[in-house]
Amino acid sequence: MPQVETNNSPDTKRATLFSHTGFAYFPLAIVARLPFAMVVVGVLTLIVSSRGSVEIGGLGSAMVGLGSAIVGPLIGAAADRFGQRPTLLVSAAANSAALGLLAWAAYADISVWWVFAAAFCVGASVPQVSPMSRSRLVTIITSRLPADRAPRTLSTTLAYESTADEIVFVFGPVVVGVLATVLGAWAPVAGAAVLTLVFVVAFALHRTAVPARTRAERAATLAPAGDLLRPTLLVTVLGIFGVGLVFGTVLTSLTAFMQARGEAEAAGVLYGVMGLGSAIFALSVALFSTRFTLRYRWLVFSACIVAGATVLSQAETVGWVIAGLALTGIGIGPLLVTIYGFGAARSPEGRSATVMTMLGSAIMLGQSLAAGVTGAVAESQGVAAAQFLPLCAAGLTLATGIANWALTRTTAEAR
């Protein structure tokens, strides 16, 4: 939670973030982004259960990521033009309908291509709660708080938002696993639809929703679109794409591993082992010394992921799988916080919502594509081959960390 003062005086000099948002905003924003974290895994679980194929399930998840990657940034642009409230309300309604359509199509006696089409619609309509939450808070801090307290509040808030994203994204699959185990494979998709209708709508209607900006305001505050193609920003997007690949390869290979033992629905619960360590170490980032800079963190924690993935690639028992997941979790949480921190620092003026949407779409695309490839490998080459893929994904996170080190070697971004 952002560590800001709790004085709620309306006086501008004593204004705080809480006085403008209300305390309830923060839990609301966390729950509202949970469906986003449940979608890829929920679709994978649903299709594997209904169609009996890890390969088809992985391809369905890949379609979710493809839809999000193509349409997600356009949803962010629509929020800038038309305002967050109408954009989120339309997106929430469309996403709930798409989830319902997918749940029906998965069990219906129809071609699998219709299932893939429904999965694409699910990804394309996912409400972009996380980047819009950042946009709201940044707008409040920079325009309504005293100049002497704004920088520190902004830094703390962005760190909190990154940690909240990471925790939700890791524990989303755990929720999916619990619902699938207790109620059935259809439950996670239905649950995501209900959460979207209730909490995303509530988030859209919250008083903090950023209104549309006029053409003149956009022209005065937007950096050129070409600034989004700077190498330092692109390596950040590629790095978080690699984290998405880790998520997708680990979860799908774990699903194949457990399916071979007749317990595919339990994969999401076992995945929580990685989530526990990830959440603990993500929250501990605030305690790190300033001398342990973001550049070093990227290298150190991606190396932890490589170590964990190495264990997973050789695991033959549930015990060794748990050990590999735990070690991977130590690196995943802090690395996500680190990359989001770079993303916030490198966002061109007026483009922070776009950058955050790019990062969110990249991680979902990575997870989805990895699920598709890993599922196909598990079907054609076996579980052992699928278990090697997380190591390849982990290698990409380390490679982008090295590239980031080189790119920021002599700039102020080498913090």
JSON list of C-alpha atoms in Angstrom, two decimals, residues 9-168:
[
{"chain": "A", "resi": 9, "resn": "SER", "atom": "CA", "xyz": [-7.84, 17.76, 5.05]},
{"chain": "A", "resi": 10, "resn": "PRO", "atom": "CA", "xyz": [-9.11, 19.31, 1.83]},
{"chain": "A", "resi": 11, "resn": "ASP", "atom": "CA", "xyz": [-6.50, 22.04, 2.15]},
{"chain": "A", "resi": 12, "resn": "THR", "atom": "CA", "xyz": [-4.21, 21.74, -0.87]},
{"chain": "A", "resi": 13, "resn": "LYS", "atom": "CA", "xyz": [-1.04, 21.96, 1.18]},
{"chain": "A", "resi": 14, "resn": "ARG", "atom": "CA", "xyz": [-2.13, 19.02, 3.29]},
{"chain": "A", "resi": 15, "resn": "ALA", "atom": "CA", "xyz": [-3.78, 16.96, 0.54]},
{"chain": "A", "resi": 16, "resn": "THR", "atom": "CA", "xyz": [-2.83, 13.29, 0.38]},
{"chain": "A", "resi": 17, "resn": "LEU", "atom": "CA", "xyz": [-3.36, 10.52, -2.13]},
{"chain": "A", "resi": 18, "resn": "PHE", "atom": "CA", "xyz": [-5.86, 8.86, 0.20]},
{"chain": "A", "resi": 19, "resn": "SER", "atom": "CA", "xyz": [-7.87, 12.06, 0.54]},
{"chain": "A", "resi": 20, "resn": "HIS", "atom": "CA", "xyz": [-8.47, 12.03, -3.20]},
{"chain": "A", "resi": 21, "resn": "THR", "atom": "CA", "xyz": [-8.97, 8.29, -3.75]},
{"chain": "A", "resi": 22, "resn": "GLY", "atom": "CA", "xyz": [-10.44, 7.02, -0.52]},
{"chain": "A", "resi": 23, "resn": "PHE", "atom": "CA", "xyz": [-8.99, 3.93, 1.16]},
{"chain": "A", "resi": 24, "resn": "ALA", "atom": "CA", "xyz": [-11.42, 1.55, -0.59]},
{"chain": "A", "resi": 25, "resn": "TYR", "atom": "CA", "xyz": [-9.90, 2.38, -3.98]},
{"chain": "A", "resi": 26, "resn": "PHE", "atom": "CA", "xyz": [-6.84, 0.19, -3.45]},
{"chain": "A", "resi": 27, "resn": "PRO", "atom": "CA", "xyz": [-8.53, -3.15, -2.64]},
{"chain": "A", "resi": 28, "resn": "LEU", "atom": "CA", "xyz": [-11.07, -2.43, -5.39]},
{"chain": "A", "resi": 29, "resn": "ALA", "atom": "CA", "xyz": [-8.31, -1.87, -7.95]},
{"chain": "A", "resi": 30, "resn": "ILE", "atom": "CA", "xyz": [-6.57, -5.11, -6.90]},
{"chain": "A", "resi": 31, "resn": "VAL", "atom": "CA", "xyz": [-9.67, -7.30, -7.20]},
{"chain": "A", "resi": 32, "resn": "ALA", "atom": "CA", "xyz": [-10.68, -5.62, -10.47]},
{"chain": "A", "resi": 33, "resn": "ARG", "atom": "CA", "xyz": [-7.44, -6.75, -12.12]},
{"chain": "A", "resi": 34, "resn": "LEU", "atom": "CA", "xyz": [-7.80, -10.36, -10.92]},
{"chain": "A", "resi": 35, "resn": "PRO", "atom": "CA", "xyz": [-9.87, -11.50, -13.95]},
{"chain": "A", "resi": 36, "resn": "PHE", "atom": "CA", "xyz": [-7.01, -10.40, -16.22]},
{"chain": "A", "resi": 37, "resn": "ALA", "atom": "CA", "xyz": [-4.67, -12.70, -14.28]},
{"chain": "A", "resi": 38, "resn": "MET", "atom": "CA", "xyz": [-7.15, -15.59, -14.37]},
{"chain": "A", "resi": 39, "resn": "VAL", "atom": "CA", "xyz": [-8.01, -15.54, -18.06]},
{"chain": "A", "resi": 40, "resn": "VAL", "atom": "CA", "xyz": [-5.04, -17.29, -19.69]},
{"chain": "A", "resi": 41, "resn": "VAL", "atom": "CA", "xyz": [-4.85, -20.07, -17.10]},
{"chain": "A", "resi": 42, "resn": "GLY", "atom": "CA", "xyz": [-8.63, -20.38, -16.91]},
{"chain": "A", "resi": 43, "resn": "VAL", "atom": "CA", "xyz": [-8.88, -20.82, -20.68]},
{"chain": "A", "resi": 44, "resn": "LEU", "atom": "CA", "xyz": [-6.07, -23.39, -20.63]},
{"chain": "A", "resi": 45, "resn": "THR", "atom": "CA", "xyz": [-7.73, -25.38, -17.84]},
{"chain": "A", "resi": 46, "resn": "LEU", "atom": "CA", "xyz": [-11.17, -25.21, -19.47]},
{"chain": "A", "resi": 47, "resn": "ILE", "atom": "CA", "xyz": [-10.05, -26.37, -22.91]},
{"chain": "A", "resi": 48, "resn": "VAL", "atom": "CA", "xyz": [-7.72, -29.09, -21.64]},
{"chain": "A", "resi": 49, "resn": "SER", "atom": "CA", "xyz": [-10.59, -30.48, -19.56]},
{"chain": "A", "resi": 50, "resn": "SER", "atom": "CA", "xyz": [-13.30, -30.17, -22.21]},
{"chain": "A", "resi": 51, "resn": "ARG", "atom": "CA", "xyz": [-11.28, -31.18, -25.27]},
{"chain": "A", "resi": 52, "resn": "GLY", "atom": "CA", "xyz": [-8.79, -33.53, -23.58]},
{"chain": "A", "resi": 53, "resn": "SER", "atom": "CA", "xyz": [-5.71, -32.00, -25.22]},
{"chain": "A", "resi": 54, "resn": "VAL", "atom": "CA", "xyz": [-2.93, -29.90, -23.74]},
{"chain": "A", "resi": 55, "resn": "GLU", "atom": "CA", "xyz": [-2.00, -28.84, -27.27]},
{"chain": "A", "resi": 56, "resn": "ILE", "atom": "CA", "xyz": [-5.49, -27.47, -28.05]},
{"chain": "A", "resi": 57, "resn": "GLY", "atom": "CA", "xyz": [-5.63, -25.83, -24.62]},
{"chain": "A", "resi": 58, "resn": "GLY", "atom": "CA", "xyz": [-2.29, -24.15, -25.21]},
{"chain": "A", "resi": 59, "resn": "LEU", "atom": "CA", "xyz": [-3.37, -22.88, -28.62]},
{"chain": "A", "resi": 60, "resn": "GLY", "atom": "CA", "xyz": [-6.55, -21.50, -27.07]},
{"chain": "A", "resi": 61, "resn": "SER", "atom": "CA", "xyz": [-4.49, -19.62, -24.50]},
{"chain": "A", "resi": 62, "resn": "ALA", "atom": "CA", "xyz": [-2.27, -18.32, -27.30]},
{"chain": "A", "resi": 63, "resn": "MET", "atom": "CA", "xyz": [-5.34, -16.86, -29.00]},
{"chain": "A", "resi": 64, "resn": "VAL", "atom": "CA", "xyz": [-6.18, -15.01, -25.76]},
{"chain": "A", "resi": 65, "resn": "GLY", "atom": "CA", "xyz": [-2.72, -13.45, -25.74]},
{"chain": "A", "resi": 66, "resn": "LEU", "atom": "CA", "xyz": [-2.89, -12.59, -29.42]},
{"chain": "A", "resi": 67, "resn": "GLY", "atom": "CA", "xyz": [-6.20, -10.80, -28.93]},
{"chain": "A", "resi": 68, "resn": "SER", "atom": "CA", "xyz": [-4.84, -8.85, -25.98]},
{"chain": "A", "resi": 69, "resn": "ALA", "atom": "CA", "xyz": [-1.63, -7.89, -27.80]},
{"chain": "A", "resi": 70, "resn": "ILE", "atom": "CA", "xyz": [-3.50, -6.59, -30.85]},
{"chain": "A", "resi": 71, "resn": "VAL", "atom": "CA", "xyz": [-6.42, -4.81, -29.17]},
{"chain": "A", "resi": 72, "resn": "GLY", "atom": "CA", "xyz": [-5.10, -4.03, -25.66]},
{"chain": "A", "resi": 73, "resn": "PRO", "atom": "CA", "xyz": [-3.10, -0.91, -26.62]},
{"chain": "A", "resi": 74, "resn": "LEU", "atom": "CA", "xyz": [-6.12, 0.31, -28.62]},
{"chain": "A", "resi": 75, "resn": "ILE", "atom": "CA", "xyz": [-8.23, 0.10, -25.47]},
{"chain": "A", "resi": 76, "resn": "GLY", "atom": "CA", "xyz": [-5.68, 2.31, -23.72]},
{"chain": "A", "resi": 77, "resn": "ALA", "atom": "CA", "xyz": [-5.81, 4.79, -26.59]},
{"chain": "A", "resi": 78, "resn": "ALA", "atom": "CA", "xyz": [-9.63, 4.79, -26.43]},
{"chain": "A", "resi": 79, "resn": "ALA", "atom": "CA", "xyz": [-9.44, 5.66, -22.73]},
{"chain": "A", "resi": 80, "resn": "ASP", "atom": "CA", "xyz": [-7.24, 8.66, -23.56]},
{"chain": "A", "resi": 81, "resn": "ARG", "atom": "CA", "xyz": [-9.72, 9.85, -26.16]},
{"chain": "A", "resi": 82, "resn": "PHE", "atom": "CA", "xyz": [-13.12, 8.98, -24.67]},
{"chain": "A", "resi": 83, "resn": "GLY", "atom": "CA", "xyz": [-12.29, 8.66, -20.96]},
{"chain": "A", "resi": 84, "resn": "GLN", "atom": "CA", "xyz": [-11.77, 5.61, -18.76]},
{"chain": "A", "resi": 85, "resn": "ARG", "atom": "CA", "xyz": [-15.36, 5.19, -17.60]},
{"chain": "A", "resi": 86, "resn": "PRO", "atom": "CA", "xyz": [-17.10, 4.47, -20.93]},
{"chain": "A", "resi": 87, "resn": "THR", "atom": "CA", "xyz": [-14.10, 2.50, -22.20]},
{"chain": "A", "resi": 88, "resn": "LEU", "atom": "CA", "xyz": [-14.05, 0.21, -19.16]},
{"chain": "A", "resi": 89, "resn": "LEU", "atom": "CA", "xyz": [-17.83, -0.27, -19.11]},
{"chain": "A", "resi": 90, "resn": "VAL", "atom": "CA", "xyz": [-17.90, -1.34, -22.75]},
{"chain": "A", "resi": 91, "resn": "SER", "atom": "CA", "xyz": [-14.84, -3.56, -22.28]},
{"chain": "A", "resi": 92, "resn": "ALA", "atom": "CA", "xyz": [-16.26, -5.23, -19.16]},
{"chain": "A", "resi": 93, "resn": "ALA", "atom": "CA", "xyz": [-19.57, -6.03, -20.85]},
{"chain": "A", "resi": 94, "resn": "ALA", "atom": "CA", "xyz": [-17.85, -7.39, -23.96]},
{"chain": "A", "resi": 95, "resn": "ASN", "atom": "CA", "xyz": [-15.38, -9.47, -21.95]},
{"chain": "A", "resi": 96, "resn": "SER", "atom": "CA", "xyz": [-18.06, -11.07, -19.76]},
{"chain": "A", "resi": 97, "resn": "ALA", "atom": "CA", "xyz": [-20.05, -11.98, -22.87]},
{"chain": "A", "resi": 98, "resn": "ALA", "atom": "CA", "xyz": [-16.94, -13.43, -24.54]},
{"chain": "A", "resi": 99, "resn": "LEU", "atom": "CA", "xyz": [-16.13, -15.54, -21.47]},
{"chain": "A", "resi": 100, "resn": "GLY", "atom": "CA", "xyz": [-19.67, -16.92, -21.46]},
{"chain": "A", "resi": 101, "resn": "LEU", "atom": "CA", "xyz": [-19.41, -17.69, -25.17]},
{"chain": "A", "resi": 102, "resn": "LEU", "atom": "CA", "xyz": [-16.11, -19.49, -24.63]},
{"chain": "A", "resi": 103, "resn": "ALA", "atom": "CA", "xyz": [-17.49, -21.60, -21.78]},
{"chain": "A", "resi": 104, "resn": "TRP", "atom": "CA", "xyz": [-20.33, -22.73, -24.06]},
{"chain": "A", "resi": 105, "resn": "ALA", "atom": "CA", "xyz": [-18.13, -23.30, -27.11]},
{"chain": "A", "resi": 106, "resn": "ALA", "atom": "CA", "xyz": [-15.59, -25.40, -25.19]},
{"chain": "A", "resi": 107, "resn": "TYR", "atom": "CA", "xyz": [-18.19, -28.05, -24.36]},
{"chain": "A", "resi": 108, "resn": "ALA", "atom": "CA", "xyz": [-20.35, -27.72, -27.49]},
{"chain": "A", "resi": 109, "resn": "ASP", "atom": "CA", "xyz": [-20.09, -30.18, -30.37]},
{"chain": "A", "resi": 110, "resn": "ILE", "atom": "CA", "xyz": [-18.56, -27.63, -32.73]},
{"chain": "A", "resi": 111, "resn": "SER", "atom": "CA", "xyz": [-15.24, -27.13, -34.49]},
{"chain": "A", "resi": 112, "resn": "VAL", "atom": "CA", "xyz": [-12.28, -26.19, -32.33]},
{"chain": "A", "resi": 113, "resn": "TRP", "atom": "CA", "xyz": [-11.81, -23.13, -34.54]},
{"chain": "A", "resi": 114, "resn": "TRP", "atom": "CA", "xyz": [-14.92, -21.58, -32.99]},
{"chain": "A", "resi": 115, "resn": "VAL", "atom": "CA", "xyz": [-13.34, -22.16, -29.60]},
{"chain": "A", "resi": 116, "resn": "PHE", "atom": "CA", "xyz": [-10.20, -20.36, -30.77]},
{"chain": "A", "resi": 117, "resn": "ALA", "atom": "CA", "xyz": [-12.31, -17.47, -32.11]},
{"chain": "A", "resi": 118, "resn": "ALA", "atom": "CA", "xyz": [-14.06, -17.11, -28.76]},
{"chain": "A", "resi": 119, "resn": "ALA", "atom": "CA", "xyz": [-10.69, -17.20, -26.97]},
{"chain": "A", "resi": 120, "resn": "PHE", "atom": "CA", "xyz": [-9.40, -14.41, -29.23]},
{"chain": "A", "resi": 121, "resn": "CYS", "atom": "CA", "xyz": [-12.47, -12.31, -28.34]},
{"chain": "A", "resi": 122, "resn": "VAL", "atom": "CA", "xyz": [-11.79, -12.90, -24.65]},
{"chain": "A", "resi": 123, "resn": "GLY", "atom": "CA", "xyz": [-8.24, -11.55, -24.96]},
{"chain": "A", "resi": 124, "resn": "ALA", "atom": "CA", "xyz": [-9.27, -8.66, -27.20]},
{"chain": "A", "resi": 125, "resn": "SER", "atom": "CA", "xyz": [-11.87, -7.42, -24.71]},
{"chain": "A", "resi": 126, "resn": "VAL", "atom": "CA", "xyz": [-9.93, -7.82, -21.45]},
{"chain": "A", "resi": 127, "resn": "PRO", "atom": "CA", "xyz": [-10.37, -4.58, -19.41]},
{"chain": "A", "resi": 128, "resn": "GLN", "atom": "CA", "xyz": [-7.02, -2.84, -19.00]},
{"chain": "A", "resi": 129, "resn": "VAL", "atom": "CA", "xyz": [-7.44, -2.12, -15.28]},
{"chain": "A", "resi": 130, "resn": "SER", "atom": "CA", "xyz": [-3.77, -2.07, -14.32]},
{"chain": "A", "resi": 131, "resn": "PRO", "atom": "CA", "xyz": [-2.52, 0.66, -16.68]},
{"chain": "A", "resi": 132, "resn": "MET", "atom": "CA", "xyz": [-5.64, 2.71, -16.06]},
{"chain": "A", "resi": 133, "resn": "SER", "atom": "CA", "xyz": [-5.11, 2.50, -12.32]},
{"chain": "A", "resi": 134, "resn": "ARG", "atom": "CA", "xyz": [-1.56, 3.79, -12.76]},
{"chain": "A", "resi": 135, "resn": "SER", "atom": "CA", "xyz": [-2.83, 6.58, -14.97]},
{"chain": "A", "resi": 136, "resn": "ARG", "atom": "CA", "xyz": [-5.38, 7.63, -12.36]},
{"chain": "A", "resi": 137, "resn": "LEU", "atom": "CA", "xyz": [-2.92, 7.71, -9.49]},
{"chain": "A", "resi": 138, "resn": "VAL", "atom": "CA", "xyz": [-0.19, 9.46, -11.47]},
{"chain": "A", "resi": 139, "resn": "THR", "atom": "CA", "xyz": [-2.69, 12.12, -12.57]},
{"chain": "A", "resi": 140, "resn": "ILE", "atom": "CA", "xyz": [-3.81, 12.72, -8.98]},
{"chain": "A", "resi": 141, "resn": "ILE", "atom": "CA", "xyz": [-0.27, 12.88, -7.62]},
{"chain": "A", "resi": 142, "resn": "THR", "atom": "CA", "xyz": [1.12, 15.20, -10.29]},
{"chain": "A", "resi": 143, "resn": "SER", "atom": "CA", "xyz": [-1.85, 17.57, -10.46]},
{"chain": "A", "resi": 144, "resn": "ARG", "atom": "CA", "xyz": [-3.29, 17.69, -6.95]},
{"chain": "A", "resi": 145, "resn": "LEU", "atom": "CA", "xyz": [-0.54, 17.02, -4.42]},
{"chain": "A", "resi": 146, "resn": "PRO", "atom": "CA", "xyz": [1.99, 19.60, -3.18]},
{"chain": "A", "resi": 147, "resn": "ALA", "atom": "CA", "xyz": [5.12, 19.72, -5.30]},
{"chain": "A", "resi": 148, "resn": "ASP", "atom": "CA", "xyz": [7.39, 18.95, -2.35]},
{"chain": "A", "resi": 149, "resn": "ARG", "atom": "CA", "xyz": [5.67, 15.62, -1.62]},
{"chain": "A", "resi": 150, "resn": "ALA", "atom": "CA", "xyz": [4.67, 14.54, -5.13]},
{"chain": "A", "resi": 151, "resn": "PRO", "atom": "CA", "xyz": [7.96, 12.87, -6.21]},
{"chain": "A", "resi": 152, "resn": "ARG", "atom": "CA", "xyz": [8.23, 10.60, -3.18]},
{"chain": "A", "resi": 153, "resn": "THR", "atom": "CA", "xyz": [4.54, 9.71, -3.27]},
{"chain": "A", "resi": 154, "resn": "LEU", "atom": "CA", "xyz": [4.80, 8.94, -6.98]},
{"chain": "A", "resi": 155, "resn": "SER", "atom": "CA", "xyz": [7.80, 6.65, -6.50]},
{"chain": "A", "resi": 156, "resn": "THR", "atom": "CA", "xyz": [6.15, 4.76, -3.64]},
{"chain": "A", "resi": 157, "resn": "THR", "atom": "CA", "xyz": [2.86, 4.43, -5.49]},
{"chain": "A", "resi": 158, "resn": "LEU", "atom": "CA", "xyz": [4.47, 3.06, -8.64]},
{"chain": "A", "resi": 159, "resn": "ALA", "atom": "CA", "xyz": [6.35, 0.50, -6.55]},
{"chain": "A", "resi": 160, "resn": "TYR", "atom": "CA", "xyz": [3.09, -0.52, -4.88]},
{"chain": "A", "resi": 161, "resn": "GLU", "atom": "CA", "xyz": [1.31, -0.81, -8.25]},
{"chain": "A", "resi": 162, "resn": "SER", "atom": "CA", "xyz": [4.07, -3.01, -9.65]},
{"chain": "A", "resi": 163, "resn": "THR", "atom": "CA", "xyz": [3.95, -5.28, -6.61]},
{"chain": "A", "resi": 164, "resn": "ALA", "atom": "CA", "xyz": [0.14, -5.48, -6.77]},
{"chain": "A", "resi": 165, "resn": "ASP", "atom": "CA", "xyz": [0.33, -6.49, -10.44]},
{"chain": "A", "resi": 166, "resn": "GLU", "atom": "CA", "xyz": [2.89, -9.15, -9.72]},
{"chain": "A", "resi": 167, "resn": "ILE", "atom": "CA", "xyz": [1.01, -10.63, -6.78]},
{"chain": "A", "resi": 168, "resn": "VAL", "atom": "CA", "xyz": [-2.29, -10.75, -8.67]}
]
